[in-house]
mmCIF file of C-alpha atoms in Angstrom:
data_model
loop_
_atom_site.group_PDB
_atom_site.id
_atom_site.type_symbol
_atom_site.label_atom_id
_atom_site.label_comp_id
_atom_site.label_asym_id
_atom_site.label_seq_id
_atom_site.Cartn_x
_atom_site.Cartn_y
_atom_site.Cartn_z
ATOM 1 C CA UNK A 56 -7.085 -35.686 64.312
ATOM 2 C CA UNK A 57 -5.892 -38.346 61.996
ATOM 3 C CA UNK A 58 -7.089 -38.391 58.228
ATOM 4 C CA UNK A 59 -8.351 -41.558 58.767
ATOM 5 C CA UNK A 60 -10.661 -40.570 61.885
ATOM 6 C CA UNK A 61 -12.372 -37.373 60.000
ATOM 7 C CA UNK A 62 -15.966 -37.921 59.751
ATOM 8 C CA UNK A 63 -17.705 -38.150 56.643
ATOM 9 C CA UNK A 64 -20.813 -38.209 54.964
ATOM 10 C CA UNK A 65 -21.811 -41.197 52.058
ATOM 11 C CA UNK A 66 -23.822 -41.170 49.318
ATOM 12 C CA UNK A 67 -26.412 -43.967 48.633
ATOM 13 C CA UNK A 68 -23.622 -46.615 46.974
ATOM 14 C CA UNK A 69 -21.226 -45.851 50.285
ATOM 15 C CA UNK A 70 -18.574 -43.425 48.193
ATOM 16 C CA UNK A 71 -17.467 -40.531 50.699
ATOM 17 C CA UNK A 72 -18.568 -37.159 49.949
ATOM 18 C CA UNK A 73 -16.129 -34.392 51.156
ATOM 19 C CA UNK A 74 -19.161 -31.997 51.195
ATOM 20 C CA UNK A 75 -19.983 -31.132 54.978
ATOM 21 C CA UNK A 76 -23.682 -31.938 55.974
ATOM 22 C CA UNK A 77 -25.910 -28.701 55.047
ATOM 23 C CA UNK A 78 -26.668 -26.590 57.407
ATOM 24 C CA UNK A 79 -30.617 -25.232 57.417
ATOM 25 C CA UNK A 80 -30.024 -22.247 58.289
ATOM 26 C CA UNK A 81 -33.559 -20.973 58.351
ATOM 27 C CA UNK A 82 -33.937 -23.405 61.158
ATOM 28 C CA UNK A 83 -31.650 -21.341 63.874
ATOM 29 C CA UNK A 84 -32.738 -19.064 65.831
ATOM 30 C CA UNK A 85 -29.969 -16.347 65.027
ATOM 31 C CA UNK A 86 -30.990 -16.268 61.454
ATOM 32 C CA UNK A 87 -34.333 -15.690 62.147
ATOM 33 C CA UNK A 88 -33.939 -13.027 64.641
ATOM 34 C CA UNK A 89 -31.587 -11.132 61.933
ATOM 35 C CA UNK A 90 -34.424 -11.092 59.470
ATOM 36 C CA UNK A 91 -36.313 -9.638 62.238
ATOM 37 C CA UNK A 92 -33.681 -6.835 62.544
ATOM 38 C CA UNK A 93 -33.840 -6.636 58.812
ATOM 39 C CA UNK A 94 -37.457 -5.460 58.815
ATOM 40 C CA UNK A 95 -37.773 -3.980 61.808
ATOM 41 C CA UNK A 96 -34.848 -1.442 61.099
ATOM 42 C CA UNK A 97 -36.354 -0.409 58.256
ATOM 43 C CA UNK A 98 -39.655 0.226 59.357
ATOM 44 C CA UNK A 99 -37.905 2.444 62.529
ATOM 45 C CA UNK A 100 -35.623 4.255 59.872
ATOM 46 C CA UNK A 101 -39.148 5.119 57.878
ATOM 47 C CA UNK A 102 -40.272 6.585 61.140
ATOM 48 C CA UNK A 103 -37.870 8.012 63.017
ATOM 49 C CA UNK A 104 -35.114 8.876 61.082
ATOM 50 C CA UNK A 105 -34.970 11.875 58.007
ATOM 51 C CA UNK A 106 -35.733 10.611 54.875
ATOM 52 C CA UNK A 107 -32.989 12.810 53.337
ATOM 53 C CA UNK A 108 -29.661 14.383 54.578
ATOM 54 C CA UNK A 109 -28.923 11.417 56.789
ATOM 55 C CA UNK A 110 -26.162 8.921 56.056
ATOM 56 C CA UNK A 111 -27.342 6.708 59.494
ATOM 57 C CA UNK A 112 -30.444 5.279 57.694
ATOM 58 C CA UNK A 113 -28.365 3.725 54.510
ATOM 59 C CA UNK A 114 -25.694 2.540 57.471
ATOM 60 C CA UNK A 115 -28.546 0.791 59.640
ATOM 61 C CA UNK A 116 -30.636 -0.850 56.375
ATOM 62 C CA UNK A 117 -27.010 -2.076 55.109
ATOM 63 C CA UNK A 118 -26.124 -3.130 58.570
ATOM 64 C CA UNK A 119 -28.636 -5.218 58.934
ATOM 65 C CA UNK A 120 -28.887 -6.568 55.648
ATOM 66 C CA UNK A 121 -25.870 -7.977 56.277
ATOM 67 C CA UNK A 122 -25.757 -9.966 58.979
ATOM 68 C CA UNK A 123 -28.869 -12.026 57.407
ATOM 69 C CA UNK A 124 -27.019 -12.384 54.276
ATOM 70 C CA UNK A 125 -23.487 -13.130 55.371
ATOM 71 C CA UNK A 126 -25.579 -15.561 57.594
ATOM 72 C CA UNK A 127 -27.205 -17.309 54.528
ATOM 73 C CA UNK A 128 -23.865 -17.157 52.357
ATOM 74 C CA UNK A 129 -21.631 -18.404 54.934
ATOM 75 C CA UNK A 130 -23.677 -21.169 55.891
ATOM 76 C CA UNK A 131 -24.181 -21.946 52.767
ATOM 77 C CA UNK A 132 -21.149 -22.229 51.026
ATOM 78 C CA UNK A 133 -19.532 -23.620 54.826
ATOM 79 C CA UNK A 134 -20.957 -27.229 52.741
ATOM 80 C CA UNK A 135 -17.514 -26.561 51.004
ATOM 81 C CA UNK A 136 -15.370 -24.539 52.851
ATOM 82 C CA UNK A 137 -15.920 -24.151 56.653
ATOM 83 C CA UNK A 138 -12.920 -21.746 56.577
ATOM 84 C CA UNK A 139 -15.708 -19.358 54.413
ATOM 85 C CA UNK A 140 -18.163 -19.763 56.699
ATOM 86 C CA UNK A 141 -16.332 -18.613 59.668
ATOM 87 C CA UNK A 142 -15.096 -15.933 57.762
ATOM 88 C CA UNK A 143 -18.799 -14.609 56.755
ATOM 89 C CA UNK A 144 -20.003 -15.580 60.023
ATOM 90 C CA UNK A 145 -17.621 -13.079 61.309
ATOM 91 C CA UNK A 146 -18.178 -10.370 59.370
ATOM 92 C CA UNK A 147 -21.987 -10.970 60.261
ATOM 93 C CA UNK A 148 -21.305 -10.834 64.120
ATOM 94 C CA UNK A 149 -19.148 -7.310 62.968
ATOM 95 C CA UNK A 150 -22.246 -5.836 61.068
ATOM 96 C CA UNK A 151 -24.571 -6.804 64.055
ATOM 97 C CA UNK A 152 -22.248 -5.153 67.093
ATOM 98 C CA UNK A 153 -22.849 -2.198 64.575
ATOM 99 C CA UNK A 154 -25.907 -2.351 64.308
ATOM 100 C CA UNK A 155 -26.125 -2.574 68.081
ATOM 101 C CA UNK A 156 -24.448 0.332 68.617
ATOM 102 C CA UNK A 157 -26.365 2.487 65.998
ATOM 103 C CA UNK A 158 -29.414 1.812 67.887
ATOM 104 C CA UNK A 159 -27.614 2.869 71.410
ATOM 105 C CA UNK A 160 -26.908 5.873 69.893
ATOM 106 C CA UNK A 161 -29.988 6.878 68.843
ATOM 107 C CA UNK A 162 -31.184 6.508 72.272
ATOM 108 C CA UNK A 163 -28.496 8.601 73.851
ATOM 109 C CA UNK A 164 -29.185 10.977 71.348
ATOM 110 C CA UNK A 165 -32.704 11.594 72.346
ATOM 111 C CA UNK A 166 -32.512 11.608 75.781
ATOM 112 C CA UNK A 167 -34.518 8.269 75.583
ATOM 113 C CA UNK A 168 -33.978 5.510 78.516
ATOM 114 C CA UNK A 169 -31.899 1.712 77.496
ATOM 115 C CA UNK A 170 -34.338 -0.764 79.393
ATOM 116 C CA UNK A 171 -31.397 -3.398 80.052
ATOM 117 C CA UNK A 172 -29.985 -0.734 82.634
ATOM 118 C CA UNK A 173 -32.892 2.364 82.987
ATOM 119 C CA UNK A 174 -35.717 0.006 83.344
ATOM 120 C CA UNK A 175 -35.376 -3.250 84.574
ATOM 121 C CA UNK A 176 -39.076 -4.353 84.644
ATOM 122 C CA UNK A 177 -39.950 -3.312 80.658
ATOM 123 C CA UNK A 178 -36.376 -5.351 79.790
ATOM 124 C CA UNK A 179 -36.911 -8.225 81.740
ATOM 125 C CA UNK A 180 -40.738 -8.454 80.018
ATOM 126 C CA UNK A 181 -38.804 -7.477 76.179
ATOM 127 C CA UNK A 182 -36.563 -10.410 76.882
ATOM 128 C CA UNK A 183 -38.932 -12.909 77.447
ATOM 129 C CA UNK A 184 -40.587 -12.015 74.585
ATOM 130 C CA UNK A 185 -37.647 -11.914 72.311
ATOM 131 C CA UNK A 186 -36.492 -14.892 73.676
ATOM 132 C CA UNK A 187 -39.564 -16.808 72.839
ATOM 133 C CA UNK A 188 -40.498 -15.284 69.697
ATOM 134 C CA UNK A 189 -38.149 -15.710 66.461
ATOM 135 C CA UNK A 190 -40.048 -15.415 63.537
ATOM 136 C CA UNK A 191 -40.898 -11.768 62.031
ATOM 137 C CA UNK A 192 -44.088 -12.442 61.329
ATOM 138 C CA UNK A 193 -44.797 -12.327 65.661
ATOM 139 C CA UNK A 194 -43.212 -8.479 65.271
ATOM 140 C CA UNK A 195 -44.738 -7.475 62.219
ATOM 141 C CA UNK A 196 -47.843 -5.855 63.789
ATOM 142 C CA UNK A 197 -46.162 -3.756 66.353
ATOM 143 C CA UNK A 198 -43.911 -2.003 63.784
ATOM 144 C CA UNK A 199 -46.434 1.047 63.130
ATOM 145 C CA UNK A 200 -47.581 0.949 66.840
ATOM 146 C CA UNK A 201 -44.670 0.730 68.858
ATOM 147 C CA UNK A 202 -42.919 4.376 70.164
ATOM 148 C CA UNK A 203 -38.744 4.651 69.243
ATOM 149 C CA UNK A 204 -37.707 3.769 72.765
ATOM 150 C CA UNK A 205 -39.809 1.083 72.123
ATOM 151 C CA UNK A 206 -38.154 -0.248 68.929
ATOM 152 C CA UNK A 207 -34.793 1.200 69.642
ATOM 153 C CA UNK A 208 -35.288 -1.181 72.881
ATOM 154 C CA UNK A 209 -36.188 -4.388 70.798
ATOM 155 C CA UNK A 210 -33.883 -3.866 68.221
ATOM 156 C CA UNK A 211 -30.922 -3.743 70.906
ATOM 157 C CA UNK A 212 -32.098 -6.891 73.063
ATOM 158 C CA UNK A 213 -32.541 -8.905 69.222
ATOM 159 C CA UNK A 214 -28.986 -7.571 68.693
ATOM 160 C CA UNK A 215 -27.509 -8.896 72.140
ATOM 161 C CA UNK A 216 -28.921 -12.116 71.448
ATOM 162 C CA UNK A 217 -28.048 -12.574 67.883
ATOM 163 C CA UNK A 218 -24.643 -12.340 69.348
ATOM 164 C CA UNK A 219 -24.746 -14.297 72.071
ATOM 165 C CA UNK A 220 -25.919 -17.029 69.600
ATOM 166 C CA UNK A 221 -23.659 -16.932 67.154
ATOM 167 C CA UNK A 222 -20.551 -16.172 69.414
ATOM 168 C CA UNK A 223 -21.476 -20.173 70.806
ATOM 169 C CA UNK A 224 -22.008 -21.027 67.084
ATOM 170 C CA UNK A 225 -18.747 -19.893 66.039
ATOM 171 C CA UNK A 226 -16.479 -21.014 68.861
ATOM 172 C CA UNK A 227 -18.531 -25.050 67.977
ATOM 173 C CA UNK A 228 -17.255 -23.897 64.139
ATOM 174 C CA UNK A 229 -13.660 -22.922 65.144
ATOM 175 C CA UNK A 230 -13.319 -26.275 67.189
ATOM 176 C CA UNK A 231 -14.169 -27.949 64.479
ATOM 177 C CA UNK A 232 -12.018 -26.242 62.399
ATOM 178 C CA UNK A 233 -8.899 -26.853 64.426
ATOM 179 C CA UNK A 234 -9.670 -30.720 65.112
ATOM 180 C CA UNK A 235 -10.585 -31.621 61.588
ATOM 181 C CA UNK A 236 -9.417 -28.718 59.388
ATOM 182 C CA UNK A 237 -10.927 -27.314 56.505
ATOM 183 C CA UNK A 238 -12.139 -28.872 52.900
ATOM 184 C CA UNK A 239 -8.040 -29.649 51.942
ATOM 185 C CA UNK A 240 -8.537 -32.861 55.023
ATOM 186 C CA UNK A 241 -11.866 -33.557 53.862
ATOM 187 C CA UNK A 242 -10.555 -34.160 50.881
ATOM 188 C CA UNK A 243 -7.387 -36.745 51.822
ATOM 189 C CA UNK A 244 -9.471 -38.160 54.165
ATOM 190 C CA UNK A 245 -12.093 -39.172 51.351
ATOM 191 C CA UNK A 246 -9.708 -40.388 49.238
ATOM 192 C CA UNK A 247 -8.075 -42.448 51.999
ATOM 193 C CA UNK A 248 -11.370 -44.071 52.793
ATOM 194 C CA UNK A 249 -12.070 -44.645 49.111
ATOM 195 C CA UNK A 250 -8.493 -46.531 48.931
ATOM 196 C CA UNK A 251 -8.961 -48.113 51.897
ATOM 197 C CA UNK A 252 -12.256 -49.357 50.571
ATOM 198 C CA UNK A 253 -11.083 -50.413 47.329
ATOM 199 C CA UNK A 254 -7.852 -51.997 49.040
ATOM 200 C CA UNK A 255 -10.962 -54.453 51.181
ATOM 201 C CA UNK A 256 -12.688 -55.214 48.236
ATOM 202 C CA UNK A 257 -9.704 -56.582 46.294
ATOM 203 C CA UNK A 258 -9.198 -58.416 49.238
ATOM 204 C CA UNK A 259 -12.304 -60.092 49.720
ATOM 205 C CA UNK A 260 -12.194 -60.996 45.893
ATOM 206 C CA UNK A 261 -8.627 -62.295 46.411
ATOM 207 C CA UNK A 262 -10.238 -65.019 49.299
ATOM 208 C CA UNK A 263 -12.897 -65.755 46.740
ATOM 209 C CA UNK A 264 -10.483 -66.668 44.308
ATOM 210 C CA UNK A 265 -8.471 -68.634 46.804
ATOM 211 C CA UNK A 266 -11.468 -70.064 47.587
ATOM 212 C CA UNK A 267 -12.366 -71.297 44.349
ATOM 213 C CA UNK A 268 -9.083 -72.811 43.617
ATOM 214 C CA UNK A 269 -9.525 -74.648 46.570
ATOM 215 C CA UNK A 270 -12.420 -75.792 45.807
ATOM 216 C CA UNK A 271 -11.331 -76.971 42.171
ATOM 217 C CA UNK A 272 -8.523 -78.752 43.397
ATOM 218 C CA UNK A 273 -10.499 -80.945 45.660
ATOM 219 C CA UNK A 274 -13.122 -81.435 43.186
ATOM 220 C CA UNK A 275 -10.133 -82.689 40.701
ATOM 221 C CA UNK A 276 -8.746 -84.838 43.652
ATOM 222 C CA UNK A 277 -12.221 -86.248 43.809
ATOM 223 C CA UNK A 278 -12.288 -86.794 40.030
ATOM 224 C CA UNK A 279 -8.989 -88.527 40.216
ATOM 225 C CA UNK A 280 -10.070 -90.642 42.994
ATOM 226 C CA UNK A 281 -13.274 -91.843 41.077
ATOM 227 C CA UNK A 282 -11.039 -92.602 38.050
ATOM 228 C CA UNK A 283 -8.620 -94.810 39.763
ATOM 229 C CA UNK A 284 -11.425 -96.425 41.080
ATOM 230 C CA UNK A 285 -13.044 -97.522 38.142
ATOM 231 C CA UNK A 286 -9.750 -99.087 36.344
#
């Protein structure tokens, strides 16, 4: 993609701005599933797992923390650099297929059943539920009710689509990437349109100007003619 054909946002007076338009992150779905998986891990690591002597609850609680906060950074700063957000959206998607598998483990280690392929029925009702329900304020009152297949169960179906979503959200980023490259475009493109809109405006004034002389010459023609007139 040309320089010239780079899309860009304006400010109020019509200057380019080589800032990307924000994203709000708290608006996708992805994001607010991972603060879901923020929460609920810790509330299953309080329960479930030894409060000392056990390295696997600082590795879940940091796991999660991160995809929500490489989430929030790399969206973030991708208003600058989408080569950054990429970059911290990967490393997201990495901390969440760990995540994922920390939770399959724990089933296989207790002898306790993964609905997706043990129990069709309780995983097809869990994803309809996860599907439709994004905010952690809907899973909030289960967390001191539910058994650990049960959050084990939720945590991995939250953690398959938290991928899923963000795999389509970074193959959209990486397209754009590769059509219209990173800030270093942004930025000759901006000053290309600012040229090119500086090179129009010196050309409209130049018409004016032409058009002005014009005019004064034929209003001195006119003045001539109205002199010779009155001799």
């Amino acid at each position: 993609m040309s320089p010239k054909d780079i899309p860009l946002n304006r400010y109020n007076d019509g200057v380019p701005s080589v800032l990307r338009k924000a994203t709000v992150y708290t608006d996708l779905h992805f994001y607010r599933k991972s603060d879901v998986l923020v929460q609920l891990t810790k509330s299953f690591c309080e329960r479930f797992l030894p409060r000392y002597g056990d390295r696997t609850v600082d590795q879940m609680v940091q796991a999660a923390r991160s995809i929500k906060q490489n989430i929030v950074e790399g969206l973030t700063d991708g208003q600058t650099s989408l080569e950054v957000e990429i970059k911290l959206l990967g490393i997201a998607r990495g901390s969440n297929q760990e995540l994922l598998e920390d939770y399959m483990d724990y089933l296989k280690q207790h002898s306790l059943v993964e609905w997706a392929t043990g129990n069709k029925a309780r995983f097809d009702s869990l994803r309809t539920f996860c599907k439709e329900h994004s905010d952690e304020s809907d899973y909030r009152p289960y967390y001191g009710r539910w058994t650990n297949e049960e959050m084990a169960n939720v945590a991995i179906c939250l953690c398959h689509m938290v991928d899923r979503a963000m795999t389509s959200f970074l193959e959209k980023r990486d397209r754009e990437f590769v059509e219209q490259g990173g800030i270093r475009e942004r930025m000759t493109a901006a000053r290309l349109d600012q040229r090119g809109t500086q090179k129009q405006i010196i050309e409209h004034q130049q018409g004016e100007i032409a058009a002005l002389h014009a005019q004064i010459a034929s209003l001195k023609q006119e003045l001539e003619n109205l002199k010779s007139k009155l001799k």
